[in-house]
C-alpha positions as CSV (number, residue, x, y, z in Angstrom):
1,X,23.1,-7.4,-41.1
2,X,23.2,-7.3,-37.2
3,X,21.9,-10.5,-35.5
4,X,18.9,-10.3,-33.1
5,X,20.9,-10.8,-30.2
6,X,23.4,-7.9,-30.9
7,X,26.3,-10.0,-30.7
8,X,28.7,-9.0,-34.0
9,X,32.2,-7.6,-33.2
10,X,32.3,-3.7,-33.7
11,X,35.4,-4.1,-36.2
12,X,35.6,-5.7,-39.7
13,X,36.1,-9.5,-40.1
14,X,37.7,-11.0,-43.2
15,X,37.0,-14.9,-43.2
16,X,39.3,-16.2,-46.2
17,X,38.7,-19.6,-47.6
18,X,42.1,-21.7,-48.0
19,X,43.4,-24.7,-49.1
20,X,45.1,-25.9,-46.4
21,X,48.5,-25.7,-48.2
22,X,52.5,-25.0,-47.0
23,X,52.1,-21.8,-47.8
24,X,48.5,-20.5,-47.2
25,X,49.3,-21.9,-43.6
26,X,52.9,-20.3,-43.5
27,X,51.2,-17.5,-44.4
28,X,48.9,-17.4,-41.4
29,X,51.5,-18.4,-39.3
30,X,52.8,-15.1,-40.0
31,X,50.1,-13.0,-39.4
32,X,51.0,-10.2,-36.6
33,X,48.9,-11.6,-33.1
34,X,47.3,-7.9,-32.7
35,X,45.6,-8.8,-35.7
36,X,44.9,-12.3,-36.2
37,X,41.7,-11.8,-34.0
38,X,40.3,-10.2,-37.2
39,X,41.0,-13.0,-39.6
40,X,38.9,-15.7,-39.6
41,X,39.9,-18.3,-42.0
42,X,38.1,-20.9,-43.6
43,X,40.0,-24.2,-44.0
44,X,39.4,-26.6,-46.4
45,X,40.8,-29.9,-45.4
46,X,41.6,-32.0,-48.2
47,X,43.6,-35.4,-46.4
48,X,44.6,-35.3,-42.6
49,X,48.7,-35.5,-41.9
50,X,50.5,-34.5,-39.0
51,X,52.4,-31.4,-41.6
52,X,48.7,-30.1,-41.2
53,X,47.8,-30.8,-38.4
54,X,51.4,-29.3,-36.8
55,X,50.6,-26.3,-38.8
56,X,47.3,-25.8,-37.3
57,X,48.7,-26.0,-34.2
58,X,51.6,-23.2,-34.3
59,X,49.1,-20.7,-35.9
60,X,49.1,-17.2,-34.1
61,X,47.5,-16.9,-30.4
62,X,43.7,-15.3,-31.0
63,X,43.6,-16.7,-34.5
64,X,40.4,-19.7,-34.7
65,X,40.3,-21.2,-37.8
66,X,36.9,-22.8,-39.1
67,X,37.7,-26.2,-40.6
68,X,35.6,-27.5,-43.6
69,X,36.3,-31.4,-43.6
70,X,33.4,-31.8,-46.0
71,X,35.8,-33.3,-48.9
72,X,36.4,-36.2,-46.2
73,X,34.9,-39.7,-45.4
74,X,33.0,-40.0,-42.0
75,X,35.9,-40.9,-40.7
76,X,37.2,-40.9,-36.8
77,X,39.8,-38.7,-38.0
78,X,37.7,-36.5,-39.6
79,X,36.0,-35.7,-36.0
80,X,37.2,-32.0,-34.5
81,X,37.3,-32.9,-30.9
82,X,39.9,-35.6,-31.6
83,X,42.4,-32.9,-33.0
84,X,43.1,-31.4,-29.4
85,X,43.2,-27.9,-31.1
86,X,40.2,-24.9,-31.0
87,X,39.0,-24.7,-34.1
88,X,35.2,-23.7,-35.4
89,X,33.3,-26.7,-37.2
90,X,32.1,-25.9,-41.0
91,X,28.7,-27.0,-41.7
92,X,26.8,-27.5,-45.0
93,X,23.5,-28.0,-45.8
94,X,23.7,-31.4,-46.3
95,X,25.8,-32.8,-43.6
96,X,25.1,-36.4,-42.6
97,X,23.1,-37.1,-39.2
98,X,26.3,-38.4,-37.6
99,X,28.9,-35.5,-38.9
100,X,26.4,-33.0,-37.8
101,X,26.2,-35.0,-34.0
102,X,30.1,-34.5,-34.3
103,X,30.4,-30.9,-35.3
104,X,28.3,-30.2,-32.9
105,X,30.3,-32.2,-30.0
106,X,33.6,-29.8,-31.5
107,X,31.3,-26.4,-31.5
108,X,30.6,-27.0,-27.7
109,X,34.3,-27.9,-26.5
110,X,35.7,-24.6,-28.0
111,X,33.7,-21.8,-27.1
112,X,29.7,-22.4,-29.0
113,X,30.5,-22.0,-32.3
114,X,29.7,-23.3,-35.7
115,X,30.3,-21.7,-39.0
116,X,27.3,-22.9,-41.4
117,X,28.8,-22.2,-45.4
118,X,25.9,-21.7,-47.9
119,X,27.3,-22.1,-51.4
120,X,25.2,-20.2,-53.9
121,X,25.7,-22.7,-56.9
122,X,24.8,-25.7,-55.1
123,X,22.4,-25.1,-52.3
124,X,19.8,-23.7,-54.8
125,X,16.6,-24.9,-52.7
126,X,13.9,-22.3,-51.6
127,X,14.1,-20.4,-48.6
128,X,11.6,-22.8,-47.2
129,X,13.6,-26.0,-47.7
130,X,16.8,-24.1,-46.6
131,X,15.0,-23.2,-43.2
132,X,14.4,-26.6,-43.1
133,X,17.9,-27.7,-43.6
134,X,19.1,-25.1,-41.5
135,X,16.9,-26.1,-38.2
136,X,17.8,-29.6,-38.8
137,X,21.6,-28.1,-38.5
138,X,20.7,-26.4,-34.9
139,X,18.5,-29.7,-33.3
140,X,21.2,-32.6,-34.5
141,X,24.4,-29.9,-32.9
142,X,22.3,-28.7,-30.5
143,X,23.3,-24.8,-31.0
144,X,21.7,-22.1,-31.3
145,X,21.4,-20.0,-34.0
146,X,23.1,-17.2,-32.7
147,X,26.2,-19.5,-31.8
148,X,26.5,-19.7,-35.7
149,X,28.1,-17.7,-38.6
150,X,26.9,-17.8,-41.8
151,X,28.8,-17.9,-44.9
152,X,27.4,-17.2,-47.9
153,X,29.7,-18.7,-50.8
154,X,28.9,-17.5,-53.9
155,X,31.7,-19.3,-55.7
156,X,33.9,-18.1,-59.1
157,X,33.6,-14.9,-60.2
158,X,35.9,-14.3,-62.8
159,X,34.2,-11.6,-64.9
160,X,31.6,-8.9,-65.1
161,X,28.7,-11.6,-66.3
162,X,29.5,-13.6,-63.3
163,X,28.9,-10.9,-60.8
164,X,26.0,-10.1,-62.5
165,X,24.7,-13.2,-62.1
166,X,25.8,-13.9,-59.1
167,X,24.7,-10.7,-57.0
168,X,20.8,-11.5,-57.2
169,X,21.4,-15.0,-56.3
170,X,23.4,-13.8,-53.0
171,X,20.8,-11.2,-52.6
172,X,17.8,-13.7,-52.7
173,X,19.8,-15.5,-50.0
174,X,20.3,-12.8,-47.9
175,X,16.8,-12.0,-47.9
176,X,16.4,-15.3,-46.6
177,X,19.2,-15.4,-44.0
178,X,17.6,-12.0,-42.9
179,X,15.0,-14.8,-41.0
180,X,17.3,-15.8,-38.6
181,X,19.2,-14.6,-35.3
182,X,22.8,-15.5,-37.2
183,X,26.0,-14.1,-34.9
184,X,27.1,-12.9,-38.8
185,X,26.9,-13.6,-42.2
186,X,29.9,-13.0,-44.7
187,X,29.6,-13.0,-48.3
188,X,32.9,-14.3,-49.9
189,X,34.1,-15.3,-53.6
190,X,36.7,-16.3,-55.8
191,X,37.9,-13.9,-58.3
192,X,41.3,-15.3,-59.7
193,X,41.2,-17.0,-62.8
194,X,41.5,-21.0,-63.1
195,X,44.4,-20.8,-65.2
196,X,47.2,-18.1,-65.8
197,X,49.2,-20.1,-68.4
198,X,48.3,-18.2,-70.9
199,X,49.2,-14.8,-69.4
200,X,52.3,-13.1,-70.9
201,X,55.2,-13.2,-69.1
202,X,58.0,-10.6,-67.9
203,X,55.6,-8.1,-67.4
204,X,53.1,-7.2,-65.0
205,X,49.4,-8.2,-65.5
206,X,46.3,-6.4,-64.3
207,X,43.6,-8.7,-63.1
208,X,40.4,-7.2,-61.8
209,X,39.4,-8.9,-58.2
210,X,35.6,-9.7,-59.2
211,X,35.4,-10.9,-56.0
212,X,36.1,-7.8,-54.6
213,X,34.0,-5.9,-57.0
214,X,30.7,-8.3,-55.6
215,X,31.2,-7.3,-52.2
216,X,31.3,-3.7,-52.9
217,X,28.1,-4.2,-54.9
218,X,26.5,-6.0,-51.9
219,X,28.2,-2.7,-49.2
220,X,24.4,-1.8,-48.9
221,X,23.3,-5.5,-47.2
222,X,26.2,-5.0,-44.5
223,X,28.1,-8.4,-44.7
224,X,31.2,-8.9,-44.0
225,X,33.7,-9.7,-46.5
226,X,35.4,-13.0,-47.4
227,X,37.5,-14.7,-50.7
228,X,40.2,-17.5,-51.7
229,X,42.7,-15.6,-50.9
230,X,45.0,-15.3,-54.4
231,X,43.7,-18.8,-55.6
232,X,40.8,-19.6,-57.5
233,X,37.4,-20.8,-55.8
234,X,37.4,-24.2,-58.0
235,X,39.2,-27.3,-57.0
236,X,43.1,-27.5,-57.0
237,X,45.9,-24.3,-57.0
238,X,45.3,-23.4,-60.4
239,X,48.2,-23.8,-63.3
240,X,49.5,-26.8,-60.4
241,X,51.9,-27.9,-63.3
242,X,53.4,-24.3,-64.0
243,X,56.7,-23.9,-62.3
244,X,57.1,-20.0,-63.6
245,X,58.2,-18.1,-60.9
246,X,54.8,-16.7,-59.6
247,X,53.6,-13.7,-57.5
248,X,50.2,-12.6,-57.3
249,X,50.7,-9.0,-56.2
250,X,47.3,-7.7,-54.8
251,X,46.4,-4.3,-55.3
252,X,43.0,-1.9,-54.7
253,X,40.3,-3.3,-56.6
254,X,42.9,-5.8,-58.6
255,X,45.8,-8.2,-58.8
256,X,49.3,-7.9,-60.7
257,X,50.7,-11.0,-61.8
258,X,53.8,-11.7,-62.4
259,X,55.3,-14.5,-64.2
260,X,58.8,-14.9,-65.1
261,X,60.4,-16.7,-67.6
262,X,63.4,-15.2,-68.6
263,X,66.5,-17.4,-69.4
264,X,70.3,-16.8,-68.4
265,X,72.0,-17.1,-64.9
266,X,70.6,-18.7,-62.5
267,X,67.3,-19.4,-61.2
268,X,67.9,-17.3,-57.6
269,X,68.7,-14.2,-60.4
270,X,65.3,-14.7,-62.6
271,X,63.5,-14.4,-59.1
272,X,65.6,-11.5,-58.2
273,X,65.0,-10.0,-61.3
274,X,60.9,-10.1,-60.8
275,X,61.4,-9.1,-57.0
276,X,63.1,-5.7,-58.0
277,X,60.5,-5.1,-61.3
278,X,57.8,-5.4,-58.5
279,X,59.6,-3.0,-56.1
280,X,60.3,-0.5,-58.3
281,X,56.5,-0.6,-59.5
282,X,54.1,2.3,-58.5
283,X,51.7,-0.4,-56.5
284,X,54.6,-1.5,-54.6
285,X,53.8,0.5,-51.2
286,X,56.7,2.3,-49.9
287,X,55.6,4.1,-46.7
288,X,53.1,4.4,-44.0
289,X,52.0,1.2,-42.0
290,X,54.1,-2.3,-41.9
291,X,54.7,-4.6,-44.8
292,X,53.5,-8.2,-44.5
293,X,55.9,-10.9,-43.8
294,X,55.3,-11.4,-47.8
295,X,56.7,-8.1,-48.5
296,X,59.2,-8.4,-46.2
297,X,60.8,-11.4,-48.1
298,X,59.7,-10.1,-51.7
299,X,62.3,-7.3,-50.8
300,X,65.2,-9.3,-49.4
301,X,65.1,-11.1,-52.4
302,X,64.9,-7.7,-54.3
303,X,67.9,-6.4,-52.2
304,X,70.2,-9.2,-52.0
305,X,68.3,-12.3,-54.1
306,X,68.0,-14.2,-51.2
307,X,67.0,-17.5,-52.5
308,X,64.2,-18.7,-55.2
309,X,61.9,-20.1,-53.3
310,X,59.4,-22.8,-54.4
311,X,54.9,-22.8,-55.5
312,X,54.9,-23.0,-52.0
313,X,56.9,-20.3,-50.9
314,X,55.5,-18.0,-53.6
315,X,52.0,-19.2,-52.8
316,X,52.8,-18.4,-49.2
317,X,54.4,-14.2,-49.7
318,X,51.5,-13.4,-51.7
319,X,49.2,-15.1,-49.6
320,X,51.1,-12.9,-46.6
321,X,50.6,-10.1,-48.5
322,X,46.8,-10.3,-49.8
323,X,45.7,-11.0,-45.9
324,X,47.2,-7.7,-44.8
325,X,46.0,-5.6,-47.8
326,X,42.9,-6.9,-47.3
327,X,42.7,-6.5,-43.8
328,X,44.2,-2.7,-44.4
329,X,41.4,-2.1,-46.9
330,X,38.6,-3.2,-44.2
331,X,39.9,-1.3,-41.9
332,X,41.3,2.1,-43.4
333,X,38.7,2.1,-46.6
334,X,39.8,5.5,-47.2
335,X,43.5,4.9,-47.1
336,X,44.3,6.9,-43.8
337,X,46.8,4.0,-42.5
338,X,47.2,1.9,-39.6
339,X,50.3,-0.1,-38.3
340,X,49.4,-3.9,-39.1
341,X,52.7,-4.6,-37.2
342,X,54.3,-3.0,-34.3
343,X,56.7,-0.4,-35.0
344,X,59.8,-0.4,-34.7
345,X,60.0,-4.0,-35.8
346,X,62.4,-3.3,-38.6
347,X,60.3,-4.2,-41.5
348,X,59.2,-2.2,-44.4
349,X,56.4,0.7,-44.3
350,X,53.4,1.0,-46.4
351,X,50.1,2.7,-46.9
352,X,47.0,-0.3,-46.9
353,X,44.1,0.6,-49.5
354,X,46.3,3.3,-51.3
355,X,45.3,3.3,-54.9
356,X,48.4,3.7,-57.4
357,X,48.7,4.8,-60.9
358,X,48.2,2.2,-63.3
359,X,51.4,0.3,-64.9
360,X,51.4,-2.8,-66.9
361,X,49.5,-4.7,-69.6
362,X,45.3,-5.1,-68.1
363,X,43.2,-8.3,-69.1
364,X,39.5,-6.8,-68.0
């Protein structure tokens, strides 16, 4: 889908939507500079402290986040220009008069744009009304439509009914965004369950990325591609309570998760122990382009058990890793390999979008 005025960037862009979280922001932190110009993140701003805002600010030179403050009061605060960082204003449908004034006053202090997020189970008007809602958007901003991105949010999708149901829905709204000049539109969606409590534990488990599978069911409309990262799409972090040792592996097409429980030693060895099952697993890459920073620190902890870690720093390495599989995928669909870090840089090598043999118990 190529806006009228031509404007769309030649290479893939992958705009994942994150809680703004330790570790989904350490994880960005970490993203290689070369690259962060592909990423586009979606933040989701839950409450306003200077941890946050600090983050925000060290994030990697090229990298613009979008920030969604929609879960906040009309607040001063809650106003982008007063953060003294670029960022690109979220926008929904149904914005107040005087947020939309403000997001507007942030879109034209860094750089003309706006990202306007569409979410398929909420925003169920016609295409009429939405044109409606959408022009409102552009006259109380004062942008253009070609100074905006358009997401297209389609929500959980955590099984084979739910992309059924949701692909004509996203289609019927992409007939409708096909109206208007947008500078891109992105389809993204949540594929990782709500819960994994009740996954076994001590082995690796196979999740299907339904997100994933939606996008590729949409390749013929030409959007880009966009998901929650390794969370799931509905409010919170999902098993919050759950202090298993956790990694969310991702893989081509699907996740491996790995939760450990087993007793004796210390905690640093459990961790160890499920750092050196996943390293010696066939979907642990071994050669080709750069790890992440993720995989980088999965492996110390393989090698030498390094330390633990905390949610947040296991939240954080498979976050790390997901962003640079994914972005290997967009880029390399048919696994031919690209350097996602520069060599020479010490860290581990790997292959992006190579597809392994199958290992481990699969939920489908």
């Amino acid at each position: 889908m190529v806006p009228a005025h031509g404007g769309r960037a030649a290479a893939p862009v992958y705009r994942p939507i994150l809680a703004s979280r330790r570790g989904e922001l350490e994880a960005l932190s970490h993203l290689d500079p070369a690259y962060a110009a592909l990423v586009a993140p979606i933040l989701e701003i839950g409450a306003i402290g200077r941890s946050t805002m600090d983050a925000i600010r060290r994030l990697p030179s090229g990298l613009l986040p979008a920030i969604d403050v929609s879960a906040l009061p009309d607040i001063p605060e809650a106003e982008l220009t007063r953060w003294g960082v670029p960022v690109v204003p979220v926008i929904g449908l149904s914005e107040s008069d005087h947020r939309l004034v403000a997001h507007g006053a942030a879109a034209r202090a860094y750089g003309r744009r706006a990202l306007v997020r569409l979410r398929a189970g909420r925003d169920r008007a016609g295409p009429d009304a939405s044109t409606t809602a959408v022009e409102r958007i552009w006259r109380f901003t004062d942008l253009a439509p070609e100074e905006c991105d358009l997401l297209v949010d389609a929500g959980d999708v955590c099984c084979p009914a739910d992309v059924r149901t949701a692909e004509p829905r996203v289609r019927h709204l992409l007939d409708w965004a096909r109206r208007h000049a947008w500078r891109s539109v992105t389809v993204a969606a949540g594929g990782m369950p709500p819960t994994l409590s009740r996954l076994p534990t001590d082995e690796p488990v196979q999740l299907d990325r339904w997100d994933w599978q939606l996008w590729r069911r949409l390749a013929d409309a030409g959007v880009d591609y966009g998901d929650y990262g390794v969370h799931p799409a509905g409010p919170g972090t999902g098993d919050s309570g759950d202090r298993l040792p956790t990694v969310r592996y991702t893989d081509d097409g699907s996740w491996w998760v790995y939760r450990w429980a087993r007793r004796g030693g210390r905690g640093d060895d459990r961790f160890a122990d499920l750092c050196r099952t996943l390293v010696s697993a066939p979907h642990w890459p071994t050669s080709g382009a750069a790890f992440s920073w993720g995989d980088h620190e999965l492996l110390r902890r393989a090698r030498r058990g390094a330390g633990a870690g905390s949610t947040a720093n296991w939240a954080a390495w498979s976050t790390s890793h997901h962003l640079a599989h994914v972005l290997g995928t967009l880029l390399h669909p048919a696994g031919e390999g690209a350097p996602l870090h520069p060599a020479g840089d010490g860290a581990p090598r790997w292959h992006p979008g190579q597809g392994p043999p199958q290992r481990g118990r699969s939920l489908r």
